[in-house]
Amino acid sequence: MSAIERQFYHFAFDPASRVVRMALGEKKLDVTEIAVKYWAPTDELLKLNPSGLLPVLVENYEDGQTVVVCENRAILEHLEELPLSPRLWPVPMQERAEARRLVGWFERKFDYEVNALLLYEKMEKRLMGHGAPDINNLRAGRESLRDHLSYFESLLETRNWLAGRSMSYADFVCAAHLSVIDYFDEMNWQKYPHLKTWYMVIKSRPCFRPLLNDILPGVTAAAHYKELDF
Amino acid sequence: MSAIERQFYHFAFDPASRVVRMALGEKKLDVTEIAVKYWAPTDELLKLNPSGLLPVLVENYEDGQTVVVCENRAILEHLEELPLSPRLWPVPMQERAEARRLVGWFERKFDYEVNALLLYEKMEKRLMGHGAPDINNLRAGRESLRDHLSYFESLLETRNWLAGRSMSYADFVCAAHLSVIDYFDEMNWQKYPHLKTWYMVIKSRPCFRPLLNDILPGVTAAAHYKELDF
């Protein structure tokens, strides 16, 4: 039984939403996109997900059943349980565990150590009308970003993909996060050659294209943001 | 192929660690427990999980393969992929998505709105030698806890288990969190009759018993903490 209709509640520059857009694209699922300002969740969203967090996927099935799947982790696991290719958790147990560890890394570390500083100052303050960026937070966020990028670079020195031998959700999560940072011109790709090569490969996948066309009103994307060869 | 040996790195009063202990117990898996002070991760732990977060499960298989699974979400999914009963994700898609939503609720909301205030002031400050609890944080944490408990109570008014008709990881995650709060005598069970009945059922499961024997040096558990009928 396959879903006859899907709605996807998301915000274009929310990294968690971007991960799922990539997964939906990779698995060739059509969705009706519904843009939500995550800092001001609508009643419609809160009814679907009482936490108010994005993204949310709603599926309507042939038998009248509706399935509401809330937030990143649940949606990725759910999509993987549907009979769709490609599979985005690696088959070997250790590599699968490694991919899930890295997905968690972004949710529990990167989000707090980088996004809460750098993206908050450069994007959220603007969206929420909270004034000009704080220079100390920007500096701390950039410093933390460098540590994270060095870590990803070290992983990719010995791996084709972030979690190991095959492309996985870990790559999507990492690319989704870095792509938003890249929009704001905060990625110094030249310093991380393995990461740059990896990003070029991900960036050229069809599922990634829609993300490159996103525009945040009032903020011009970095000059190389859309370039596949940067 | 089954694992011949398992090591489990955890901290007895870390809610995320407790969830997995319950899951391991329910699925009748023997593990060697290794206690780690999560606020001072050891080199051994950091080598297994570079984020330093708990819990971590290490499995050694007959063929020499070692599988390292880091943190709550990854471990719960991994255990569910092993051929073990009982199954702890519900079979119906909607209920399974609901269970995963609730697991996320604790990780992304409860942890920040309750634990970061109430447990931080009552437990972490003591563990880390950070001085006496701040009365304003305690008050804010208690207020937030009441909102969360009212929400769980409202769910259990129409459901046998937190996510619906069957026991799931959502129940384990909720019970693990509330059990730590209960140890510190911050649970006013009488105000939440459905939640209380639900907790009595969970509390009487064999997998829950070891948690009731945990002792935090210097802090006496609430008088009813170990009682199955409270």
Short mmCIF file of C-alpha atoms in Angstrom, two decimals:
data_model
loop_
_atom_site.label_atom_id
_atom_site.label_comp_id
_atom_site.label_asym_id
_atom_site.label_seq_id
_atom_site.Cartn_x
_atom_site.Cartn_y
_atom_site.Cartn_z
CA MET A 1 0.00 0.00 0.00
CA SER A 2 1.43 3.35 -0.96
CA ALA A 3 0.54 6.84 0.19
CA ILE A 4 -1.63 8.71 -2.31
CA GLU A 5 -0.68 12.13 -1.04
CA ARG A 6 2.00 13.68 1.12
CA GLN A 7 2.27 17.09 2.75
CA PHE A 8 5.58 18.35 4.04
CA TYR A 9 5.74 21.18 6.60
CA HIS A 10 9.15 22.79 6.58
CA PHE A 11 11.24 25.93 6.49
CA ALA A 12 13.68 26.26 3.59
CA PHE A 13 16.67 27.30 5.71
CA ASP A 14 16.05 24.99 8.66
CA PRO A 15 18.82 22.36 8.38
CA ALA A 16 16.54 19.61 9.76
CA SER A 17 13.95 20.41 7.10
CA ARG A 18 16.63 20.33 4.41
CA VAL A 19 17.73 16.83 5.43
CA VAL A 20 14.25 15.49 4.85
CA ARG A 21 13.82 17.37 1.57
CA MET A 22 16.97 15.62 0.37
CA ALA A 23 15.70 12.24 1.55
CA LEU A 24 12.30 12.77 -0.12
CA GLY A 25 14.06 13.81 -3.32
CA GLU A 26 16.48 10.90 -3.26
CA LYS A 27 13.62 8.43 -2.73
CA LYS A 28 11.64 10.21 -5.47
CA LEU A 29 8.60 11.01 -3.36
CA ASP A 30 6.32 13.84 -4.44
CA VAL A 31 5.14 16.10 -1.64
CA THR A 32 3.09 19.25 -1.33
CA GLU A 33 5.40 21.65 0.47
CA ILE A 34 3.94 23.91 3.14
CA ALA A 35 6.34 26.60 4.34
CA VAL A 36 6.18 27.37 8.08
CA LYS A 37 8.09 30.03 9.95
CA TYR A 38 9.53 27.80 12.66
CA TRP A 39 9.86 30.67 15.12
CA ALA A 40 6.09 31.26 14.85
CA PRO A 41 4.44 27.83 14.48
CA THR A 42 0.89 27.97 13.13
CA ASP A 43 -2.10 26.32 14.85
CA GLU A 44 -2.20 23.89 11.94
CA LEU A 45 1.38 22.82 12.69
CA LEU A 46 0.84 22.65 16.46
CA LYS A 47 -2.13 20.36 15.92
CA LEU A 48 0.09 17.99 13.94
CA ASN A 49 3.13 18.34 16.19
CA PRO A 50 2.48 19.71 19.69
CA SER A 51 6.18 20.51 20.14
CA GLY A 52 5.89 23.00 17.26
CA LEU A 53 9.17 21.72 15.82
CA LEU A 54 9.85 21.17 12.14
CA PRO A 55 9.78 19.29 9.85
CA VAL A 56 6.52 17.32 9.78
CA LEU A 57 5.46 14.82 7.11
CA VAL A 58 1.78 13.90 6.67
CA GLU A 59 0.87 10.89 4.55
CA ASN A 60 -2.62 9.97 3.37
CA TYR A 61 -3.02 6.33 2.41
CA GLU A 62 -5.46 4.62 0.06
CA ASP A 63 -7.33 2.99 2.95
CA GLY A 64 -8.08 6.37 4.54
CA GLN A 65 -5.30 6.06 7.10
CA THR A 66 -3.31 9.20 7.88
CA VAL A 67 0.22 8.97 9.22
CA VAL A 68 1.78 12.03 10.85
CA VAL A 69 5.54 11.82 11.30
CA CYS A 70 7.20 14.53 13.37
CA GLU A 71 10.75 15.76 13.18
CA ASN A 72 13.93 14.62 11.58
CA ARG A 73 14.83 11.38 13.32
CA ALA A 74 11.33 9.91 13.15
CA ILE A 75 10.87 10.91 9.50
CA LEU A 76 14.21 9.44 8.39
CA GLU A 77 13.49 6.14 10.15
CA HIS A 78 9.95 6.09 8.76
CA LEU A 79 11.06 6.73 5.17
CA GLU A 80 13.60 3.95 5.51
CA GLU A 81 10.89 1.53 6.60
CA LEU A 82 8.94 2.16 3.38
CA PRO A 83 9.82 -0.09 0.43
CA LEU A 84 11.78 2.60 -1.40
CA SER A 85 15.26 2.79 -2.83
CA PRO A 86 17.93 3.88 -2.35
CA ARG A 87 18.41 2.60 1.17
CA LEU A 88 19.94 5.36 3.25
CA TRP A 89 21.04 3.44 6.31
CA PRO A 90 24.10 1.33 5.48
CA VAL A 91 23.58 -2.43 5.65
CA PRO A 92 26.59 -3.42 7.84
CA MET A 93 25.63 -3.00 11.51
CA GLN A 94 28.72 -1.02 12.48
CA GLU A 95 28.37 1.42 9.59
CA ARG A 96 24.68 1.84 10.28
CA ALA A 97 25.39 2.61 13.93
CA GLU A 98 28.07 5.05 12.80
CA ALA A 99 25.61 6.82 10.48
CA ARG A 100 23.10 7.16 13.30
CA ARG A 101 25.82 8.43 15.62
CA LEU A 102 26.65 11.19 13.13
CA VAL A 103 22.99 12.13 12.68
CA GLY A 104 22.89 12.53 16.46
CA TRP A 105 26.10 14.56 16.38
CA PHE A 106 24.37 17.30 14.41
CA GLU A 107 21.24 17.26 16.53
CA ARG A 108 22.97 17.21 19.91
CA LYS A 109 26.26 19.00 19.28
CA PHE A 110 26.47 20.95 16.03
CA ASP A 111 23.07 22.56 16.60
CA TYR A 112 24.11 23.93 19.98
CA GLU A 113 27.75 24.64 19.35
CA VAL A 114 27.47 26.19 15.88
CA ASN A 115 23.89 26.92 14.80
CA ALA A 116 22.80 28.42 18.11
CA LEU A 117 25.60 30.96 17.72
CA LEU A 118 26.38 31.47 14.06
CA LEU A 119 22.97 30.85 12.47
CA TYR A 120 21.19 32.51 15.34
CA GLU A 121 23.18 35.68 14.88
CA LYS A 122 23.19 35.74 11.09
CA MET A 123 19.74 34.31 10.28
CA GLU A 124 17.38 33.97 13.22
CA LYS A 125 17.87 37.46 14.61
CA ARG A 126 16.99 38.85 11.19
CA LEU A 127 13.95 36.58 10.79
CA MET A 128 12.68 37.38 14.27
CA GLY A 129 13.56 41.07 14.20
CA HIS A 130 15.96 40.67 17.12
CA GLY A 131 18.51 43.25 16.01
CA ALA A 132 22.11 43.16 14.81
CA PRO A 133 24.46 40.18 15.25
CA ASP A 134 26.56 40.01 18.41
CA ILE A 135 30.22 39.95 17.41
CA ASN A 136 31.29 37.71 20.33
CA ASN A 137 28.71 35.07 19.49
CA LEU A 138 29.75 35.17 15.84
CA ARG A 139 33.37 34.67 16.84
CA ALA A 140 32.55 31.77 19.18
CA GLY A 141 30.33 30.16 16.54
CA ARG A 142 33.04 30.42 13.88
CA GLU A 143 35.64 28.93 16.21
CA SER A 144 33.36 26.03 17.02
CA LEU A 145 32.56 25.56 13.32
CA ARG A 146 36.29 25.19 12.58
CA ASP A 147 36.55 22.39 15.15
CA HIS A 148 33.59 20.57 13.65
CA LEU A 149 34.88 20.96 10.09
CA SER A 150 38.32 19.63 11.09
CA TYR A 151 36.57 16.63 12.61
CA PHE A 152 34.54 15.92 9.43
CA GLU A 153 37.70 16.42 7.34
CA SER A 154 39.50 13.83 9.47
CA LEU A 155 36.69 11.33 8.93
CA LEU A 156 36.69 11.88 5.16
CA GLU A 157 40.44 11.34 4.91
CA THR A 158 39.81 7.60 5.20
CA ARG A 159 36.19 7.27 4.08
CA ASN A 160 34.31 7.81 0.82
CA TRP A 161 31.22 8.89 2.70
CA LEU A 162 30.83 10.36 6.14
CA ALA A 163 29.83 7.12 7.88
CA GLY A 164 31.99 4.80 5.76
CA ARG A 165 31.63 3.04 2.42
CA SER A 166 28.16 4.04 1.38
CA MET A 167 26.12 7.20 1.11
CA SER A 168 23.77 7.55 4.06
CA TYR A 169 21.53 9.90 5.98
CA ALA A 170 24.71 11.02 7.78
CA ASP A 171 25.87 12.64 4.53
CA PHE A 172 22.50 14.31 4.03
CA VAL A 173 22.45 15.69 7.56
CA CYS A 174 25.97 17.05 7.26
CA ALA A 175 25.36 18.53 3.80
CA ALA A 176 22.08 20.10 4.90
CA HIS A 177 23.75 21.85 7.82
CA LEU A 178 26.81 22.98 5.89
CA SER A 179 24.66 24.22 2.98
CA VAL A 180 22.86 26.72 5.21
CA ILE A 181 26.14 27.92 6.66
CA ASP A 182 27.49 28.16 3.12
CA TYR A 183 24.57 30.35 2.03
CA PHE A 184 25.78 32.87 4.61
CA ASP A 185 29.31 32.61 3.22
CA GLU A 186 30.81 31.13 6.39
CA MET A 187 32.42 28.07 4.79
CA ASN A 188 36.13 28.26 4.06
CA TRP A 189 36.11 25.20 1.79
CA GLN A 190 39.74 25.57 0.69
CA LYS A 191 40.96 24.59 4.13
CA TYR A 192 39.14 21.24 4.02
CA PRO A 193 39.98 19.53 0.71
CA HIS A 194 38.35 16.15 1.48
CA LEU A 195 35.22 17.82 2.77
CA LYS A 196 35.10 20.03 -0.31
CA THR A 197 35.36 17.06 -2.70
CA TRP A 198 32.67 15.23 -0.74
CA TYR A 199 30.40 18.29 -0.84
CA MET A 200 30.85 18.65 -4.61
CA VAL A 201 29.59 15.09 -5.05
CA ILE A 202 26.56 15.62 -2.78
CA LYS A 203 25.84 19.02 -4.29
CA SER A 204 25.61 17.57 -7.79
CA ARG A 205 22.90 15.06 -6.84
CA PRO A 206 19.46 15.90 -8.23
CA CYS A 207 17.95 15.80 -4.73
CA PHE A 208 20.16 18.72 -3.74
CA ARG A 209 19.19 21.09 -6.57
CA PRO A 210 16.00 22.54 -5.04
CA LEU A 211 18.03 23.62 -1.98
CA LEU A 212 20.35 25.61 -4.19
CA ASN A 213 17.41 27.60 -5.52
CA ASP A 214 16.19 28.67 -2.07
CA ILE A 215 16.31 32.40 -1.45
CA LEU A 216 16.19 34.11 1.93
CA PRO A 217 14.66 37.56 1.38
CA GLY A 218 17.16 40.30 2.16
CA VAL A 219 20.18 38.00 2.22
CA THR A 220 22.16 37.38 -0.94
CA ALA A 221 23.67 33.90 -1.06
CA ALA A 222 27.44 33.50 -1.14
CA ALA A 223 28.68 33.89 -4.75
CA HIS A 224 29.63 30.19 -5.04
CA TYR A 225 26.50 28.87 -3.24
CA LYS A 226 24.88 27.49 -6.39
CA GLU A 227 28.07 26.54 -8.23
CA LEU A 228 28.72 22.82 -8.54
CA ASP A 229 32.40 23.55 -9.06
CA PHE A 230 33.42 26.07 -6.41
CA MET B 1 24.65 -14.42 14.61
CA SER B 2 24.44 -13.18 18.14
CA ALA B 3 26.78 -11.00 20.16
CA ILE B 4 28.91 -12.97 22.59
CA GLU B 5 29.57 -10.05 24.87
CA ARG B 6 28.17 -6.59 25.50
CA GLN B 7 29.53 -3.62 27.44
CA PHE B 8 27.26 -0.78 28.42
CA TYR B 9 28.69 2.63 29.36
CA HIS B 10 26.19 4.61 31.37
CA PHE B 11 25.43 6.73 34.41
CA ALA B 12 22.75 5.42 36.75
CA PHE B 13 20.86 8.71 37.07
CA ASP B 14 21.18 9.84 33.46
CA PRO B 15 17.65 9.43 32.03
CA ALA B 16 18.98 8.48 28.57
CA SER B 17 21.08 5.73 30.15
CA ARG B 18 18.06 4.48 32.11
CA VAL B 19 15.96 4.13 28.95
CA VAL B 20 18.51 1.79 27.45
CA ARG B 21 18.92 -0.19 30.67
CA MET B 22 15.17 -0.79 30.57
CA ALA B 23 15.31 -1.83 26.92
CA LEU B 24 18.24 -4.20 27.57
CA GLY B 25 16.38 -5.69 30.52
CA GLU B 26 13.12 -6.06 28.63
CA LYS B 27 14.89 -7.79 25.75
CA LYS B 28 16.80 -9.94 28.28
CA LEU B 29 20.28 -9.00 27.15
CA ASP B 30 23.18 -9.44 29.56
CA VAL B 31 25.65 -6.59 29.63
CA THR B 32 28.74 -5.65 31.59
CA GLU B 33 27.90 -2.26 33.02
CA ILE B 34 30.61 0.40 33.08
CA ALA B 35 29.69 3.46 35.11
CA VAL B 36 30.87 6.79 33.65
CA LYS B 37 30.53 10.23 35.18
CA TYR B 38 28.94 11.92 32.19
CA TRP B 39 30.21 15.34 33.26
CA ALA B 40 33.80 14.01 33.10
CA PRO B 41 33.94 11.56 30.16
CA THR B 42 36.92 9.20 30.28
CA ASP B 43 39.38 8.75 27.40
CA GLU B 44 37.97 5.25 27.00
CA LEU B 45 34.49 6.70 26.45
CA LEU B 46 35.71 9.48 24.14
CA LYS B 47 37.43 6.91 21.97
CA LEU B 48 34.14 5.06 21.58
CA ASN B 49 31.98 8.17 21.27
CA PRO B 50 33.81 11.37 20.32
CA SER B 51 30.84 13.48 21.50
CA GLY B 52 31.43 12.15 25.03
CA LEU B 53 27.68 11.63 25.45
CA LEU B 54 26.10 8.64 27.17
CA PRO B 55 25.00 5.91 26.86
CA VAL B 56 27.21 3.75 24.64
CA LEU B 57 26.69 0.06 23.85
CA VAL B 58 29.59 -2.07 22.59
CA GLU B 59 28.86 -5.49 21.11
CA ASN B 60 31.44 -8.15 20.31
CA TYR B 61 30.27 -10.72 17.79
CA GLU B 62 31.36 -14.32 17.19
CA ASP B 63 33.04 -13.39 13.90
CA GLY B 64 35.31 -10.87 15.64
CA GLN B 65 33.19 -7.89 14.54
CA THR B 66 32.72 -5.09 17.08
CA VAL B 67 29.71 -2.81 16.88
CA VAL B 68 29.76 0.48 18.79
CA VAL B 69 26.37 2.14 19.14
CA CYS B 70 26.29 5.65 20.56
CA GLU B 71 23.49 7.37 22.40
CA ASN B 72 19.87 6.74 23.00
CA ARG B 73 18.21 7.00 19.60
CA ALA B 74 20.80 4.91 17.79
CA ILE B 75 20.83 2.24 20.49
CA LEU B 76 17.04 1.90 20.60
CA GLU B 77 16.84 1.56 16.80
CA HIS B 78 19.74 -0.89 16.80
CA LEU B 79 18.23 -3.12 19.50
CA GLU B 80 14.96 -3.15 17.60
CA GLU B 81 16.75 -4.36 14.48
CA LEU B 82 18.09 -7.41 16.34
CA PRO B 83 15.85 -10.50 16.33
CA LEU B 84 14.69 -10.03 19.92
CA SER B 85 11.33 -9.80 21.56
CA PRO B 86 9.40 -7.96 22.73
CA ARG B 87 9.23 -5.50 19.86
CA LEU B 88 9.28 -2.01 21.27
CA TRP B 89 8.22 0.02 18.27
CA PRO B 90 4.50 -0.47 17.63
CA VAL B 91 3.61 -2.24 14.39
CA PRO B 92 0.97 0.21 13.03
CA MET B 93 2.75 3.01 11.18
CA GLN B 94 0.88 5.85 12.88
CA GLU B 95 1.51 4.49 16.37
CA ARG B 96 5.14 3.85 15.57
CA ALA B 97 5.53 7.44 14.33
CA GLU B 98 3.76 8.62 17.49
CA ALA B 99 6.17 6.63 19.68
CA ARG B 100 9.16 8.13 17.89
CA ARG B 101 7.64 11.62 18.22
CA LEU B 102 7.40 11.14 21.99
CA VAL B 103 10.97 9.85 22.25
CA GLY B 104 11.99 13.07 20.48
CA TRP B 105 9.81 15.11 22.85
CA PHE B 106 11.99 14.10 25.78
CA GLU B 107 15.23 14.65 23.95
CA ARG B 108 14.36 18.00 22.42
CA LYS B 109 11.91 19.52 24.88
CA PHE B 110 11.78 17.85 28.30
CA ASP B 111 15.55 17.76 28.58
CA TYR B 112 15.82 21.52 28.08
CA GLU B 113 12.65 22.68 29.75
CA VAL B 114 12.76 20.45 32.83
CA ASN B 115 16.06 18.58 33.28
CA ALA B 116 18.28 21.55 32.46
CA LEU B 117 16.61 23.42 35.32
CA LEU B 118 15.34 20.95 37.91
CA LEU B 119 17.87 18.13 37.55
CA TYR B 120 20.67 20.55 36.96
CA GLU B 121 19.96 22.35 40.22
CA LYS B 122 19.18 19.29 42.32
CA MET B 123 21.60 16.72 40.90
CA GLU B 124 24.23 18.08 38.53
CA LYS B 125 25.36 20.96 40.70
CA ARG B 126 25.98 18.49 43.52
CA LEU B 127 27.80 16.04 41.25
CA MET B 128 29.96 18.75 39.74
CA GLY B 129 30.52 20.68 42.95
CA HIS B 130 28.82 23.78 41.54
CA GLY B 131 27.23 24.94 44.78
CA ALA B 132 23.68 25.27 46.06
CA PRO B 133 20.54 25.15 43.91
CA ASP B 134 19.23 28.41 42.47
CA ILE B 135 15.69 28.92 43.73
CA ASN B 136 14.49 30.67 40.56
CA ASN B 137 15.67 27.85 38.33
CA LEU B 138 14.00 25.32 40.62
CA ARG B 139 10.74 27.23 40.42
CA ALA B 140 10.92 27.54 36.62
CA GLY B 141 11.78 23.83 36.29
CA ARG B 142 8.86 22.80 38.52
CA GLU B 143 6.46 24.97 36.56
CA SER B 144 7.62 23.47 33.30
CA LEU B 145 7.40 19.97 34.77
CA ARG B 146 3.74 20.57 35.64
CA ASP B 147 2.99 21.51 32.03
CA HIS B 148 4.69 18.36 30.76
CA LEU B 149 2.93 16.13 33.29
CA SER B 150 -0.46 17.60 32.37
CA TYR B 151 0.32 16.84 28.76
CA PHE B 152 1.24 13.19 29.49
CA GLU B 153 -1.86 12.88 31.69
CA SER B 154 -4.03 14.11 28.80
CA LEU B 155 -2.51 11.50 26.47
CA LEU B 156 -3.08 8.68 28.98
CA GLU B 157 -6.72 9.62 29.46
CA THR B 158 -7.48 7.95 26.14
CA ARG B 159 -4.56 5.56 25.74
CA ASN B 160 -3.32 2.45 27.56
CA TRP B 161 0.27 3.32 26.77
CA LEU B 162 1.88 6.63 26.00
CA ALA B 163 1.93 6.20 22.22
CA GLY B 164 -1.33 4.24 21.96
CA ARG B 165 -2.33 0.60 22.27
CA SER B 166 0.97 -1.08 22.92
CA MET B 167 3.93 -0.63 25.23
CA SER B 168 6.78 1.05 23.40
CA TYR B 169 10.08 2.85 23.79
CA ALA B 170 7.99 6.00 24.38
CA ASP B 171 6.86 4.53 27.71
CA PHE B 172 10.43 3.62 28.63
CA VAL B 173 11.72 7.09 27.82
CA CYS B 174 8.97 8.78 29.81
CA ALA B 175 9.35 6.40 32.79
CA ALA B 176 13.14 6.80 32.77
CA HIS B 177 12.86 10.59 32.94
CA LEU B 178 10.13 10.66 35.56
CA SER B 179 11.92 8.06 37.70
CA VAL B 180 14.95 10.31 38.14
CA ILE B 181 12.70 13.26 39.01
CA ASP B 182 10.84 10.98 41.42
CA TYR B 183 14.07 10.00 43.17
CA PHE B 184 14.44 13.70 44.06
CA ASP B 185 10.87 13.75 45.34
CA GLU B 186 9.62 16.20 42.73
CA MET B 187 6.70 14.12 41.45
CA ASN B 188 3.26 14.99 42.76
CA TRP B 189 1.68 11.74 41.52
CA GLN B 190 -1.70 12.37 43.17
CA LYS B 191 -2.46 15.18 40.73
CA TYR B 192 -2.07 12.91 37.72
CA PRO B 193 -4.14 9.74 38.30
CA HIS B 194 -3.77 8.24 34.81
CA LEU B 195 -0.04 8.89 34.81
CA LYS B 196 0.23 7.33 38.26
CA THR B 197 -1.58 4.16 37.21
CA TRP B 198 0.59 3.94 34.10
CA TYR B 199 3.76 4.40 36.18
CA MET B 200 2.69 1.66 38.62
CA VAL B 201 2.44 -0.76 35.70
CA ILE B 202 5.85 0.21 34.28
CA LYS B 203 7.44 0.22 37.71
CA SER B 204 6.40 -3.35 38.39
CA ARG B 205 8.10 -4.72 35.28
CA PRO B 206 11.25 -6.73 36.02
CA CYS B 207 13.31 -4.49 33.70
CA PHE B 208 12.59 -1.55 36.01
CA ARG B 209 13.75 -3.14 39.27
CA PRO B 210 17.49 -2.42 38.95
CA LEU B 211 16.69 1.30 38.57
CA LEU B 212 14.86 1.28 41.86
CA ASN B 213 17.99 0.00 43.60
CA ASP B 214 20.20 2.84 42.33
CA ILE B 215 21.61 5.07 45.03
CA LEU B 216 23.04 8.55 44.55
CA PRO B 217 25.58 9.10 47.34
CA GLY B 218 24.50 11.88 49.64
CA VAL B 219 20.92 12.02 48.37
CA THR B 220 18.26 9.90 50.00
CA ALA B 221 15.58 8.78 47.56
CA ALA B 222 11.98 9.92 48.08
CA ALA B 223 10.27 7.61 50.60
CA HIS B 224 7.99 6.08 47.94
CA TYR B 225 10.70 5.79 45.26
CA LYS B 226 11.02 2.01 45.54
CA GLU B 227 7.41 1.25 46.42
CA LEU B 228 5.38 -0.44 43.71
CA ASP B 229 2.19 0.83 45.34
CA PHE B 230 2.79 4.49 46.15
#
